[in-house]
């Protein structure tokens, strides 16, 4: 997507004429395309001042896509390349994606993203592990961890890759990778290519009172690539 | 006609002759039109160029003005269309110009007024950065330049405005004091 011209506001700034570096300080608001960065300080340097380094406590990125859905990112440090739309962040990173009534919260410590290539906000988030949390009205929250979280920013799908552990209420699942579809609300899980890590699901359900059955029964069932309807 | 008799009358003729000759001779340049202060300048110069060289014989600072007037009583020099160029090998050069300026000997400060422009030299591949403001003070003692006024910076594809500026001519650093706004052109 072609990116509009950037604009920036701050209380103060400092120009290093020799090295052609300009630092903006205090209440920095940088706007570019659908993205706004709020920071304590922001440095512009490089070709056409195209490399932007923002520092904050934390730096906040607010992104609104064409459908009005928002992505908000908090991170202590962010580097953004204006020409390509590439963005990277490190430190304690929190991503909150809101679409209608759903709220998706992701935590990690290394982020690469791009707001220029796709219409949406595609990203890869790494962590030790990354955390994934979905809150939907009248549903128990879904909580998961994984080595990596990915989203291509277009079709509202978030992939959890590597050592995926998912929990919803009393149900647990482990898998090699898991895909959450924000549109259909379907979570699909798969085994690893080597077959080592299979999909394992453990869930409990309550027996009817009249049958004097035990109040809960555990069933562990090996499921391979079975679609679980939310 | 006894009035012309005797030598004392002759002394009156001598100054009268000089006065008539002086008024008769139109060749001397009339007082310059830019003499504003009532007290006359003790000297004035036209199209002045001053070049300062460093120890290697390289031009370090150059200074040109169309008109220069020096007023001894108030210890000021008034300049018309001054252009100053600061350059040395390590740093990009600065060219500062304005409509007029007043140099104050007591404070070693130069106050420039009227379309003050600072042109910052960039690498050959890049266009120069240009700063403009209505007033600028240069303090030669501390080698700083500062203003409280609104400034505009055009730097390649960017335009920045701010209120107030402080430049350190030694470190080549410029601090913009408030209300900073930048946009791409």
XYZ file of C-alpha atoms in Angstrom:
415
model
C 0.000 0.000 0.000
C 1.439 3.400 -0.845
C 2.070 5.274 2.360
C 1.018 8.858 2.892
C 3.439 11.557 3.970
C 4.492 11.425 7.578
C 3.796 14.140 10.114
C 5.265 14.651 13.527
C 4.639 16.863 16.545
C 6.714 17.299 19.741
C 7.569 19.808 22.437
C 11.267 20.105 21.491
C 13.782 18.818 18.976
C 17.518 18.843 18.348
C 19.266 18.822 14.955
C 22.805 17.463 14.686
C 23.767 19.256 11.492
C 26.996 17.353 11.025
C 25.527 13.866 11.123
C 22.098 14.902 9.843
C 20.295 13.370 12.819
C 17.242 15.016 14.358
C 15.879 14.009 17.779
C 12.362 14.949 18.817
C 11.603 15.022 22.542
C 8.646 15.189 24.936
C 5.113 14.314 23.835
C 6.184 13.038 20.444
C 3.310 12.102 18.101
C 4.333 10.600 14.762
C 1.716 9.786 12.129
C 2.285 7.747 8.991
C -0.436 6.045 6.998
C -2.830 4.249 9.355
C -0.265 4.195 12.148
C 0.415 6.653 14.971
C 3.410 6.372 17.303
C 3.406 8.056 20.715
C 6.869 8.281 22.314
C 9.032 10.185 24.768
C 11.764 10.612 22.155
C 12.014 9.859 18.475
C 15.162 9.981 16.344
C 15.086 10.429 12.560
C 18.197 9.618 10.535
C 19.499 7.901 7.455
C 18.483 8.344 3.833
C 15.654 10.904 3.633
C 15.468 10.688 7.444
C 13.697 7.405 6.801
C 14.904 5.411 9.830
C 12.930 6.195 12.941
C 13.888 5.031 16.447
C 11.321 5.682 19.147
C 11.861 5.301 22.885
C 9.209 5.533 25.528
C 7.887 4.302 28.798
C 6.463 2.594 26.825
C 6.257 3.636 23.198
C 2.663 3.216 22.021
C 1.641 2.357 18.475
C -1.955 2.699 17.413
C -2.959 1.168 14.114
C -6.438 1.281 12.546
C -7.072 -0.843 9.471
C -9.560 -0.237 6.689
C -12.338 -2.070 8.547
C -11.794 0.046 11.659
C -10.220 -2.744 13.668
C -7.382 -1.583 15.876
C -3.986 -2.942 16.824
C -2.274 -1.310 19.784
C 1.330 -2.135 20.586
C 3.304 -1.170 23.688
C 7.081 -1.586 23.682
C 10.011 0.251 25.284
C 11.829 0.655 21.954
C 10.645 0.642 18.329
C 12.508 1.001 15.042
C 10.497 1.909 11.973
C 11.660 2.214 8.328
C 9.369 4.662 6.663
C 10.125 3.679 3.060
C 9.336 -0.019 3.478
C 6.875 0.190 6.382
C 8.997 -2.324 8.338
C 8.808 -2.099 12.108
C 10.750 -3.916 14.802
C 10.514 -3.747 18.556
C 12.236 -5.338 21.498
C 11.669 -5.566 25.240
C 8.387 -6.205 26.994
C 5.926 -6.107 24.110
C 2.174 -6.143 24.417
C -0.167 -6.260 21.430
C -3.896 -5.755 21.824
C -6.115 -6.368 18.802
C -9.719 -5.368 19.074
C -12.364 -6.321 16.530
C -15.912 -5.704 17.452
C -16.578 -7.502 20.746
C -13.428 -9.630 20.760
C -10.193 -8.605 22.370
C -6.975 -10.443 21.578
C -3.953 -9.790 23.836
C -0.489 -11.019 22.878
C 2.695 -10.730 24.945
C 6.290 -11.297 23.781
C 9.771 -9.763 23.684
C 10.741 -9.518 20.006
C 8.509 -8.147 17.270
C 8.828 -7.635 13.559
C 5.908 -6.154 11.715
C 5.008 -4.415 8.493
C 2.258 -1.910 7.830
C 3.126 -1.221 4.238
C 3.021 -4.492 2.294
C -0.396 -5.836 3.264
C -3.546 -3.897 3.882
C -3.544 -4.940 7.537
C -0.865 -5.086 10.195
C 1.147 -8.248 9.697
C 3.566 -9.257 12.461
C 5.728 -12.006 13.962
C 6.062 -12.003 17.736
C 8.625 -14.107 19.581
C 8.822 -14.708 23.274
C 10.006 -17.033 25.953
C 7.222 -18.037 25.505
C 4.746 -15.694 23.882
C 1.355 -15.421 25.529
C -1.992 -15.359 23.735
C -5.302 -14.437 25.347
C -8.770 -14.041 23.820
C -11.632 -12.466 25.705
C -15.128 -12.855 24.280
C -18.412 -11.935 25.966
C -20.230 -14.853 27.673
C -17.287 -17.188 26.982
C -14.486 -18.247 29.314
C -11.235 -16.596 28.226
C -8.874 -18.644 26.077
C -5.272 -18.552 27.191
C -2.320 -20.048 25.280
C 1.474 -19.953 25.149
C 3.725 -20.710 22.191
C 7.233 -20.074 20.915
C 5.955 -17.669 18.276
C 2.793 -15.830 17.227
C 2.175 -14.743 13.636
C -0.444 -12.763 11.796
C -0.444 -11.788 8.132
C -2.709 -8.861 8.920
C -5.094 -9.616 6.066
C -7.496 -12.404 6.907
C -7.622 -11.974 10.706
C -5.842 -15.243 11.410
C -3.334 -15.602 14.235
C -0.972 -18.571 14.185
C 0.636 -19.950 17.319
C 3.732 -21.935 16.436
C 5.922 -24.257 18.552
C 5.090 -25.880 21.896
C 1.551 -24.588 21.853
C -0.366 -24.996 25.105
C -3.968 -23.802 25.160
C -6.413 -23.603 28.029
C -10.090 -22.639 28.151
C -11.865 -23.137 31.415
C -11.030 -26.722 32.384
C -10.025 -27.814 28.876
C -6.411 -28.068 27.859
C -4.753 -28.723 24.533
C -1.182 -29.042 23.373
C -0.093 -29.017 19.724
C 2.751 -28.096 17.386
C 0.831 -25.246 15.907
C -2.571 -23.731 16.297
C -4.525 -21.249 14.205
C -7.150 -18.929 15.582
C -9.533 -17.514 12.982
C -10.934 -14.206 14.157
C -13.739 -14.337 11.640
C -15.128 -17.832 12.180
C -13.903 -18.037 15.792
C -12.547 -21.498 14.989
C -9.343 -22.785 16.585
C -7.655 -25.503 14.566
C -4.641 -27.418 15.791
C -2.137 -29.613 14.002
C 0.686 -31.981 14.766
C 4.305 -31.260 13.987
C 5.725 -32.313 10.612
C 7.859 -34.997 12.242
C 4.798 -36.326 13.968
C 6.581 -36.103 17.280
C 4.151 -33.655 18.797
C 0.593 -34.790 18.324
C -2.492 -32.853 19.253
C -3.571 -33.802 22.737
C -6.837 -32.582 24.179
C -8.016 -33.035 27.731
C -11.442 -31.827 28.720
C -13.929 -32.450 31.527
C -17.660 -32.306 31.465
C -20.286 -32.518 34.190
C -22.617 -35.611 34.380
C -26.444 -35.053 34.950
C -27.293 -35.036 38.739
C -30.040 -37.747 38.542
C -27.704 -40.486 37.297
C -25.587 -40.399 40.544
C -22.583 -40.500 38.267
C -19.416 -39.120 39.500
C -19.658 -35.387 39.278
C -16.929 -35.228 36.691
C -15.280 -37.626 34.378
C -11.908 -37.292 32.718
C -11.363 -38.406 29.193
C -8.207 -38.187 27.383
C -8.573 -38.734 23.785
C -5.889 -38.736 21.244
C -7.045 -36.633 18.374
C -5.165 -36.180 15.260
C -5.915 -33.069 13.195
C -9.502 -33.022 14.484
C -11.342 -29.670 14.032
C -12.728 -28.515 17.377
C -15.803 -26.347 17.074
C -15.680 -23.468 19.487
C 32.550 102.850 0.068
C 34.582 103.381 3.230
C 33.155 100.009 4.267
C 35.860 98.077 2.194
C 38.734 100.128 3.519
C 41.456 98.528 5.699
C 42.845 94.959 5.972
C 40.253 93.596 8.426
C 37.781 93.467 5.591
C 40.115 91.140 3.634
C 39.816 88.337 6.264
C 36.071 88.189 5.558
C 36.770 87.547 1.853
C 38.978 84.512 2.477
C 36.320 82.217 4.131
C 33.687 83.554 1.763
C 35.769 82.362 -1.200
C 36.156 78.853 0.262
C 32.442 78.634 1.030
C 31.495 79.570 -2.510
C 34.013 77.076 -3.921
C 32.713 74.303 -1.704
C 29.080 74.791 -2.656
C 30.117 75.147 -6.272
C 31.904 71.778 -6.325
C 29.290 69.015 -6.719
C 31.841 66.129 -7.053
C 31.838 65.131 -3.341
C 29.393 62.223 -2.588
C 26.303 63.325 -0.727
C 25.682 61.825 2.744
C 24.410 58.200 2.312
C 20.666 57.791 2.484
C 20.932 55.023 5.061
C 22.271 57.198 7.865
C 19.420 56.673 10.345
C 20.866 57.773 13.680
C 20.939 61.479 14.238
C 24.563 61.389 15.364
C 26.713 60.926 12.294
C 28.677 57.664 11.924
C 32.368 58.197 12.510
C 32.918 56.067 9.434
C 30.926 54.180 6.846
C 31.906 51.610 4.231
C 30.301 50.313 1.084
C 30.522 46.739 -0.330
C 32.805 45.464 2.398
C 34.293 41.961 2.302
C 36.248 40.508 5.199
C 37.874 37.052 5.123
C 39.458 35.383 8.143
C 41.978 32.603 7.441
C 42.972 29.760 9.716
C 46.554 28.812 10.452
C 46.663 26.682 7.277
C 45.655 29.630 5.199
C 42.189 28.273 4.561
C 39.245 30.721 4.679
C 37.479 30.128 8.001
C 34.989 32.983 8.133
C 33.962 35.473 5.511
C 31.761 38.492 5.973
C 30.285 40.796 3.343
C 27.928 43.740 3.671
C 26.580 46.273 1.211
C 26.744 49.143 3.702
C 28.487 49.445 7.078
C 28.114 52.369 9.503
C 30.038 52.680 12.742
C 28.685 54.861 15.564
C 31.355 55.597 18.146
C 29.093 57.131 20.836
C 26.730 54.166 21.063
C 29.479 51.654 20.188
C 27.416 50.017 17.455
C 27.956 49.053 13.848
C 24.919 48.984 11.580
C 25.123 46.635 8.576
C 22.981 46.388 5.468
C 22.534 42.978 3.741
C 25.177 41.182 5.746
C 26.234 37.678 4.631
C 28.393 35.582 6.934
C 29.927 32.255 6.052
C 31.370 29.949 8.708
C 33.304 26.963 7.374
C 36.048 24.630 8.385
C 37.202 21.258 7.062
C 35.498 19.051 9.630
C 32.136 20.711 9.710
C 29.530 21.586 7.112
C 29.526 25.286 6.378
C 26.853 27.712 7.547
C 25.856 30.777 5.584
C 23.906 33.374 7.566
C 22.273 36.363 5.878
C 19.607 38.992 6.583
C 18.246 42.363 5.499
C 20.163 44.238 8.183
C 22.106 43.722 11.407
C 23.430 45.632 14.384
C 26.708 44.690 16.003
C 27.028 45.670 19.665
C 30.629 46.084 20.829
C 29.800 45.940 24.528
C 27.962 42.625 24.389
C 29.831 41.122 21.432
C 26.449 40.292 20.004
C 25.175 40.659 16.489
C 21.417 41.069 16.032
C 20.170 40.198 12.581
C 16.734 41.266 11.403
C 14.538 40.846 8.343
C 14.314 37.510 6.501
C 17.182 35.978 8.440
C 18.372 32.834 6.621
C 20.802 30.138 7.739
C 21.869 27.757 4.999
C 23.434 24.535 6.258
C 25.638 22.802 3.758
C 24.903 19.122 3.217
C 26.715 16.418 1.365
C 26.994 17.011 -2.390
C 24.227 14.472 -3.039
C 21.837 16.241 -0.690
C 20.175 19.637 -0.937
C 21.202 22.174 1.673
C 19.001 22.683 4.709
C 17.591 26.208 5.025
C 16.434 27.834 8.266
C 14.470 31.076 8.148
C 13.281 33.383 10.931
C 12.564 37.079 11.416
C 15.226 37.814 14.058
C 18.437 36.083 15.176
C 21.118 36.991 17.703
C 24.676 35.689 17.319
C 26.882 35.755 20.392
C 30.495 35.582 19.204
C 31.812 35.137 22.739
C 29.933 31.869 23.307
C 29.654 31.060 19.572
C 25.910 30.537 19.820
C 22.972 31.832 17.818
C 19.463 32.075 19.259
C 15.967 33.447 18.725
C 12.614 33.342 20.469
C 10.718 33.783 17.244
C 8.949 31.323 14.960
C 11.395 29.448 12.757
C 11.018 27.277 9.669
C 13.452 24.586 8.528
C 13.327 23.100 5.008
C 15.567 20.025 4.965
C 15.327 17.830 1.884
C 11.777 16.482 1.773
C 10.886 17.775 5.227
C 9.549 21.029 6.554
C 9.725 21.757 10.262
C 8.393 24.710 12.212
C 9.052 25.538 15.855
C 9.103 28.447 18.266
C 12.480 29.451 19.587
C 15.877 28.074 18.637
C 19.378 27.846 20.106
C 22.303 26.866 17.868
C 25.805 25.950 19.026
C 28.126 26.987 16.184
C 30.990 24.903 17.574
C 29.223 21.559 17.929
C 26.905 22.185 14.966
C 23.866 21.392 17.071
C 20.556 23.236 16.912
C 17.934 22.953 19.673
C 14.347 23.886 18.750
C 12.676 25.042 21.918
C 8.897 24.434 21.567
C 5.874 23.727 19.373
C 7.816 21.528 16.975
C 5.863 20.327 13.943
C 7.358 18.366 11.014
C 5.750 17.222 7.790
C 6.901 15.730 4.519
C 6.672 17.946 1.448
